[in-house]
Coordinates of C-alpha atoms in Angstrom, one line a residue:
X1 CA 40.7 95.1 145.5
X2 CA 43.5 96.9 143.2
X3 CA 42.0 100.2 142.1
X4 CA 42.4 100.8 138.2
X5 CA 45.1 103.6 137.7
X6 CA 43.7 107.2 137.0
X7 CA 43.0 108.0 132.8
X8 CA 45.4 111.2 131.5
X9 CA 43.2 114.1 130.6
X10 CA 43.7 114.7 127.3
X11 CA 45.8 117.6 128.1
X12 CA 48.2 115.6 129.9
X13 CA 48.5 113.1 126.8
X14 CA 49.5 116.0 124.4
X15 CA 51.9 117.0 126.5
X16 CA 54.0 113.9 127.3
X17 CA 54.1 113.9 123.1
X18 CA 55.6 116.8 122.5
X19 CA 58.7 117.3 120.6
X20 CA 61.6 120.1 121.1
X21 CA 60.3 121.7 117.4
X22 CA 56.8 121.7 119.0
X23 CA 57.8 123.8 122.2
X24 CA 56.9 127.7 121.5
X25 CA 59.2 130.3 122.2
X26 CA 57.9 133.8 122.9
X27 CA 59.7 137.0 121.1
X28 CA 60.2 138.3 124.4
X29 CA 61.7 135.3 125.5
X30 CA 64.1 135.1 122.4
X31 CA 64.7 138.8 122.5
X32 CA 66.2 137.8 126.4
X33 CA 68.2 134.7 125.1
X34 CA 69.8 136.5 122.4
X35 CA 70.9 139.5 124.8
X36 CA 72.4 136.2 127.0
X37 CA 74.1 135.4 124.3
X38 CA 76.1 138.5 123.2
X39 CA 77.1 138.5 127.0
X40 CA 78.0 135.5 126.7
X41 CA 80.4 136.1 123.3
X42 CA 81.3 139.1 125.0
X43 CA 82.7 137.7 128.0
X44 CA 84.1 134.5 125.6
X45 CA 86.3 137.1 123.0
X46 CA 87.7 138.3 126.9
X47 CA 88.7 134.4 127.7
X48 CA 86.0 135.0 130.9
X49 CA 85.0 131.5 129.7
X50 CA 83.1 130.7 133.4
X51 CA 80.8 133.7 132.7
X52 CA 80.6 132.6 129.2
X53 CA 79.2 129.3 130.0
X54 CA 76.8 130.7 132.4
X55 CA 75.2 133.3 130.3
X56 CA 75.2 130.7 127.2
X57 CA 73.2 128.2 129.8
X58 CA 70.8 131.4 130.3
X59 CA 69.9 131.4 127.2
X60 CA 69.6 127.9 126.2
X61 CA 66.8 127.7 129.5
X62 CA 65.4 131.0 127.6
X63 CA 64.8 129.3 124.3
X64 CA 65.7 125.5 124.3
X65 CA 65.3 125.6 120.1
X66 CA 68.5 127.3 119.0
X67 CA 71.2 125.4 118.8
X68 CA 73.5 128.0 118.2
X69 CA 73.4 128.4 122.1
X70 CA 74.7 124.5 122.9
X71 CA 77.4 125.3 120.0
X72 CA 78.4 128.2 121.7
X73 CA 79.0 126.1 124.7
X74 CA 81.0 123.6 123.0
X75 CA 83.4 126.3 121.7
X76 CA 83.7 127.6 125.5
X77 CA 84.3 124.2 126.8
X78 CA 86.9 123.4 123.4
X79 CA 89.1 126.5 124.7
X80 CA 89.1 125.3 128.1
X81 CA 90.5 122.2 126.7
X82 CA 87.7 120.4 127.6
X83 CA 87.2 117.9 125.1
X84 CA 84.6 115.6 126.1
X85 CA 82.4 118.7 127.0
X86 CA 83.1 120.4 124.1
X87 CA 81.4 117.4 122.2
X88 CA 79.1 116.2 124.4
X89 CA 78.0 120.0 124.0
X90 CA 77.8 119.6 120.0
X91 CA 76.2 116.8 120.0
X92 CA 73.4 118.2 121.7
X93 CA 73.1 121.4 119.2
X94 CA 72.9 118.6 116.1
X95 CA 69.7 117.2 118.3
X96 CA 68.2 120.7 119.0
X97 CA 68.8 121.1 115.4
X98 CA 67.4 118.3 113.5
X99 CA 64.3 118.7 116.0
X100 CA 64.1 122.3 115.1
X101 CA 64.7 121.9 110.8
X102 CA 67.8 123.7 111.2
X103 CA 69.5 124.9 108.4
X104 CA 72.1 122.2 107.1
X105 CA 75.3 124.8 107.1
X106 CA 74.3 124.9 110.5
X107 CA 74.2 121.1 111.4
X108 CA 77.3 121.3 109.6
X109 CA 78.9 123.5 111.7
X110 CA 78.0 121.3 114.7
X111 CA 79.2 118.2 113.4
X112 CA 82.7 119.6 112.1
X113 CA 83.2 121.0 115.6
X114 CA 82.7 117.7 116.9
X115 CA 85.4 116.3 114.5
X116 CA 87.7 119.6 115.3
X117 CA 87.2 118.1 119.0
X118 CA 88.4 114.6 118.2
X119 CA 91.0 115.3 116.2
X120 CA 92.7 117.3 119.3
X121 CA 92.7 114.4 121.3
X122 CA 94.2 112.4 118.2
X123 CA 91.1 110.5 117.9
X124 CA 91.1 110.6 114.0
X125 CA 88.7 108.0 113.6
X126 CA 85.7 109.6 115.4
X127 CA 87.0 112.5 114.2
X128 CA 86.5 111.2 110.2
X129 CA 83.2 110.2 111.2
X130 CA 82.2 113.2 112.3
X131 CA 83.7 115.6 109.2
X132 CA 82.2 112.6 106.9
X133 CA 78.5 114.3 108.5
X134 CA 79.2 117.7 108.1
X135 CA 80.4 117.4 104.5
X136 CA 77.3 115.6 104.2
X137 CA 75.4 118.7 105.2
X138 CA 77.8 120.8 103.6
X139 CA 80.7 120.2 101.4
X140 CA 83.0 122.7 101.3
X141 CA 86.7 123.3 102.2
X142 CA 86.4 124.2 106.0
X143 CA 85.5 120.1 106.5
X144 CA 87.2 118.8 103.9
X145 CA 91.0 119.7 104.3
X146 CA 91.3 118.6 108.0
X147 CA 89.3 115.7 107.8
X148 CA 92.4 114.7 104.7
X149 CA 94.6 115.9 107.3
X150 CA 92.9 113.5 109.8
X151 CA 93.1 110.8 107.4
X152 CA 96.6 110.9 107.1
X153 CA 97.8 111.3 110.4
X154 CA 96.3 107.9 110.6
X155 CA 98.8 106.9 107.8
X156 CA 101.3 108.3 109.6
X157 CA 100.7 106.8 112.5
X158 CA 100.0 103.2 111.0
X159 CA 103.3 103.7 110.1
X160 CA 105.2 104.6 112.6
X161 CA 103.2 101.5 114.6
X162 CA 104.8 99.6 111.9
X163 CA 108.4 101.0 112.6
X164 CA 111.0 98.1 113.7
X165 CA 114.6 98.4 112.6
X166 CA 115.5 94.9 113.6
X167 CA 113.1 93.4 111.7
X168 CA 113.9 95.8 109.0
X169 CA 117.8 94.1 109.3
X170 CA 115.6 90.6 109.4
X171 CA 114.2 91.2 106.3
X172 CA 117.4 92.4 104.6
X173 CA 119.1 89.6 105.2
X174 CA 115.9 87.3 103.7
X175 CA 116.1 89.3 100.4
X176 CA 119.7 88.7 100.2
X177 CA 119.3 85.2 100.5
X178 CA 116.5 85.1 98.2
X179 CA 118.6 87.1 95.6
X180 CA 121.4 84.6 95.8
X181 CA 119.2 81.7 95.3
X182 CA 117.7 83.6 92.1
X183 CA 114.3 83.7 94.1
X184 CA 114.1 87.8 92.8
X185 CA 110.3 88.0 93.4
X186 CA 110.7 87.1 96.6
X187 CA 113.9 89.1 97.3
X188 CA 111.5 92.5 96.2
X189 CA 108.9 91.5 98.8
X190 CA 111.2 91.4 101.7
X191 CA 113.3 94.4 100.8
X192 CA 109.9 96.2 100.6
X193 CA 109.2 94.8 103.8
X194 CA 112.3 96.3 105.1
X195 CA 111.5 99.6 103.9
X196 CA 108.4 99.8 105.9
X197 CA 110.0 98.6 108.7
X198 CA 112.8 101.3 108.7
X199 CA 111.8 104.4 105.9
X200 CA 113.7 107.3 107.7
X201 CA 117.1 105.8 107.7
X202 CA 118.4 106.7 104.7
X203 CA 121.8 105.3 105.3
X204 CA 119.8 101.8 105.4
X205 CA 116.8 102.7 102.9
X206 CA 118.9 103.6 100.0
X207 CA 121.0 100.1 99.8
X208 CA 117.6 98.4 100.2
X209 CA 116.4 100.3 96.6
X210 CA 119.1 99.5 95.5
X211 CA 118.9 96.1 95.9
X212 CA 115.5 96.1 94.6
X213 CA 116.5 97.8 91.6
X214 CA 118.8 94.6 90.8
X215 CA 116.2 92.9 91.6
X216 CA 113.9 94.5 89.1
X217 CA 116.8 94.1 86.9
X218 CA 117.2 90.9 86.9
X219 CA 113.1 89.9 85.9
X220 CA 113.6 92.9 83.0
X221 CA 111.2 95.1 85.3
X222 CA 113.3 98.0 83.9
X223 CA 110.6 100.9 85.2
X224 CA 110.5 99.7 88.4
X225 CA 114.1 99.1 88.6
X226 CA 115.1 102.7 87.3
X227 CA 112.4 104.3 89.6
X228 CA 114.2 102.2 92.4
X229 CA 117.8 103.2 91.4
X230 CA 116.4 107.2 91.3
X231 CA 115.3 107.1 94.6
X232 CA 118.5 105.4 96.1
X233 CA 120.8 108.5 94.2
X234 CA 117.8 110.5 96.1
X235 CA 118.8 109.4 99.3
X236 CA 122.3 109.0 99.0
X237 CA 123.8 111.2 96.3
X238 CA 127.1 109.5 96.9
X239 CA 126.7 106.4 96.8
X240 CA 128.3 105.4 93.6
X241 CA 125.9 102.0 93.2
X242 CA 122.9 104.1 92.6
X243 CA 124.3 105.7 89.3
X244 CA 125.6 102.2 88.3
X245 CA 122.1 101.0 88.8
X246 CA 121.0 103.4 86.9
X247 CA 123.0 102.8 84.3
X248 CA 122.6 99.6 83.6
X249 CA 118.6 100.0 83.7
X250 CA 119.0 102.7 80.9
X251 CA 121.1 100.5 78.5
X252 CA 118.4 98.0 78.6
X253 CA 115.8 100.4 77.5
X254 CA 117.9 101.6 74.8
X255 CA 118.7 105.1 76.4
X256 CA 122.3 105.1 75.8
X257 CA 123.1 108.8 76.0
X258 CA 121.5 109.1 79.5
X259 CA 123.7 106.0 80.5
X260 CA 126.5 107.1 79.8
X261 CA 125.7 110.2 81.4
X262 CA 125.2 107.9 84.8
X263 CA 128.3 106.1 84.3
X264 CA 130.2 109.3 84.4
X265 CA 128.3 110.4 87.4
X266 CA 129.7 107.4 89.1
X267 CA 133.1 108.3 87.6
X268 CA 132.6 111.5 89.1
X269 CA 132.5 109.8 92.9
X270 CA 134.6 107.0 92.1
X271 CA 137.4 107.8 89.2
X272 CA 138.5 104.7 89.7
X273 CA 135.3 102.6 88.9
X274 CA 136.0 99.8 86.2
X275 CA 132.4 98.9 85.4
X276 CA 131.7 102.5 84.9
X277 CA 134.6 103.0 82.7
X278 CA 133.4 99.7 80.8
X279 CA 129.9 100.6 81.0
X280 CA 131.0 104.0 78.8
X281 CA 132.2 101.8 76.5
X282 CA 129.1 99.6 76.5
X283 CA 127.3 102.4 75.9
X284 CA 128.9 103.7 73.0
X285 CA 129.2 100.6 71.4
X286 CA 125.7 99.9 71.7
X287 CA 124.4 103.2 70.3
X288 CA 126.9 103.4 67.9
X289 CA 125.9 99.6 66.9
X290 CA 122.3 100.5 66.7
X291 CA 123.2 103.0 64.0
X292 CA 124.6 100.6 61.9
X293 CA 123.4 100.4 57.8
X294 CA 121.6 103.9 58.8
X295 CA 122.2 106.8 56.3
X296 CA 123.4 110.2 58.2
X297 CA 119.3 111.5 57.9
X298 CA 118.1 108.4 59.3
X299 CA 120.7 108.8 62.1
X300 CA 120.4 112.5 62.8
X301 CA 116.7 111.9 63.0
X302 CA 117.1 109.1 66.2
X303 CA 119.7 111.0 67.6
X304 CA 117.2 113.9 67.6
X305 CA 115.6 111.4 70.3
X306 CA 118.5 112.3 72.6
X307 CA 117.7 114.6 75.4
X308 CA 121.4 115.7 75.5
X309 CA 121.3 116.2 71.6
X310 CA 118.3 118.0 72.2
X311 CA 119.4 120.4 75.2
X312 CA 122.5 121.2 72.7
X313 CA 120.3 121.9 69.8
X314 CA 117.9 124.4 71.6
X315 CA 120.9 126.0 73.5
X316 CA 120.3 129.1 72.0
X317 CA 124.2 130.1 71.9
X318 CA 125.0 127.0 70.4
X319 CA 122.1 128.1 67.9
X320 CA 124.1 130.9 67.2
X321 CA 127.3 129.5 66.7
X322 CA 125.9 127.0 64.0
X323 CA 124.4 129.6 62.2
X324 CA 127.6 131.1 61.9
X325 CA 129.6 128.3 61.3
X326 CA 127.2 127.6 58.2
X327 CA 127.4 131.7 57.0
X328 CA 131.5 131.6 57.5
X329 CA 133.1 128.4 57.7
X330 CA 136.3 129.9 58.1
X331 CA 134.8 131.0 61.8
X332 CA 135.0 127.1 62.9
X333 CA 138.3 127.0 64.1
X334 CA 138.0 129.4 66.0
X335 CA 134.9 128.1 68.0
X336 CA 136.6 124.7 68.1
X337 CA 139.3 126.2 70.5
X338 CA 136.5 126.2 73.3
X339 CA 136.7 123.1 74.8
X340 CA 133.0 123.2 75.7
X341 CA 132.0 124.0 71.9
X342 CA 134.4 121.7 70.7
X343 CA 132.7 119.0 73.0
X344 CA 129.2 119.7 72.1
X345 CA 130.4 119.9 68.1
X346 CA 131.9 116.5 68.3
X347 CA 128.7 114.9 69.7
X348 CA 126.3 116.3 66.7
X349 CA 129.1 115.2 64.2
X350 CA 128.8 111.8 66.1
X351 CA 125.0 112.2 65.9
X352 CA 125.0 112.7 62.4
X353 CA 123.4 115.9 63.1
X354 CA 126.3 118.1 61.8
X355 CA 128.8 117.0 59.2
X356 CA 132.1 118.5 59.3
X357 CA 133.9 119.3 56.0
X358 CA 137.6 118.3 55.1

């Protein structure tokens, strides 16, 4: 015959239900854990972290409800490079804690600590999780900045994963052939495909905008292509293609004094360059055709669109020099013997801007 197990006292039955917020703590014994403590940041601040972790452990035994004591021992075991410790240490506070009603600045704390933790071992998804909790304690700065630091050392690191210069060459060569073929939108997917595959070689990168910008060219995506041709002069300032690319993006949206700039940009690294010297002309022609039928108000007025009209007209010694010419003409010929003057004269005359008596 099986005799029938013994019934808890009632005693016993409270006590297997207790929590860590029910546990009582005397003063005396908190008055002992907190002089454990201050040993134990004592002996920390002197890098005795052994005797920090053991008088830290005193006091936890003292009074098991302060989590402060477990974080304590989680910034011992982080300077001893122990990671794992150090949140495995953490972790526990955040328990003590949310059985205790800590404060939330303090959970806080605790949680960023553990996402300090991760992100030294380059963990910077556990260590996003665990910033994501403490800014849900607590948002503030001191959680905020290294989890977006976290985040994009993962970009950085999807990256470089993604890194292969052959099959940045691969997709080159598929782009050119899709560009010959008159295939552009899929000639811009595989040069953007070789740009991820190789972004740091600038030798390589900036002939791949540059080919993209044609591309853009071509389907009249004159933003995209201009943005494209910028960053290839960005990468290699002397690689006289950029500035045609340029160039040719600004003629098409009607910016004919910053193209003609570009061209003679690429006159400057190539004095040789027949489409730059034609594309001076084009320019020229074009603005000058534009202004056809217009009266000289109507033309001084669009030229005031101009930025190099404009940086001439808020020169403020060029300001100077037209007030005087104005007051005393007689004074013009003798500005007009600077060549600079005479240079930026000819273009408001040419604007319309100024007109020149006989």
């Amino acid at each position: 015959v099986h005799s029938s197990p013994k019934a808890r006292s009632p005693r016993q039955k409270q006590k297997s239900h207790h929590t860590m917020s029910e546990i009582e703590v005397s003063a005396e014994a908190k008055a002992q854990a907190a002089e454990a403590k201050a040993a134990g940041t004592a002996a920390y601040k002197l890098k005795n972290f052994e005797d920090a972790l053991a008088k830290y452990g005193e006091a936890i035994v003292l009074d098991p409800t302060d989590m402060v004591f477990h974080m304590n021992l989680g910034a011992v075991y982080f300077e001893m490079k122990d990671f794992d410790k150090s949140v495995e240490s953490c972790i526990k506070a955040t328990e003590v804690g949310m059985d205790n009603r800590a404060d939330f600045k303090l959970l806080a704390k605790a949680f960023g600590r553990i996402g300090k933790a991760y992100a030294a071992q380059d963990d910077f998804d556990n260590a996003i999780r665990y910033y994501d909790k403490a800014l849900t304690n607590h948002r503030v700065k001191d959680y905020l900045t290294p989890k977006q630091a976290c985040q994009k050392k993962l970009v950085e690191l999807e990256k470089k994963k993604y890194v292969n210069p052959e099959l940045a060459l691969a997709a080159k060569a598929k782009g050119n052939e899709h560009f010959k073929e008159g295939k552009f939108p899929d000639a811009i997917a595989e040069y953007s495909e070789a740009i991820k595959r190789n972004p740091d070689d600038a030798a390589f990168t900036s002939r791949i905008y540059s080919n993209r910008a044609a591309c853009y060219t071509k389907l009249l995506e004159l933003p995209h292509a201009l943005k494209d041709a910028d960053e290839c002069i960005k990468l290699d300032p002397e690689f006289v293609k950029g500035y045609l690319r340029r160039a040719n993006c600004l003629i098409g949206m009607k910016r004919e004094a910053e193209a003609e700039t570009a061209y003679k940009q690429a006159l400057q690294k190539d004095p040789g360059n027949a489409e730059a010297t034609e594309g001076i002309r084009k320019a020229q022609r074009q603005k000058y055709g534009a202004e056809e039928g217009l009266t000289r108000e109507e033309r001084a007025q669009r030229s005031m669109q101009d930025p190099e009209i404009q940086a001439i007209m808020g020169d403020p010694v060029m300001q100077q020099i037209l007030k005087q010419m104005q007051e005393d003409p007689s004074s013009v010929q003798e500005h007009l013997k600077n060549p600079a003057i005479l240079e930026k004269i000819q273009k408001l005359a040419q604007a319309g801007i100024l007109q020149m008596g006989n």
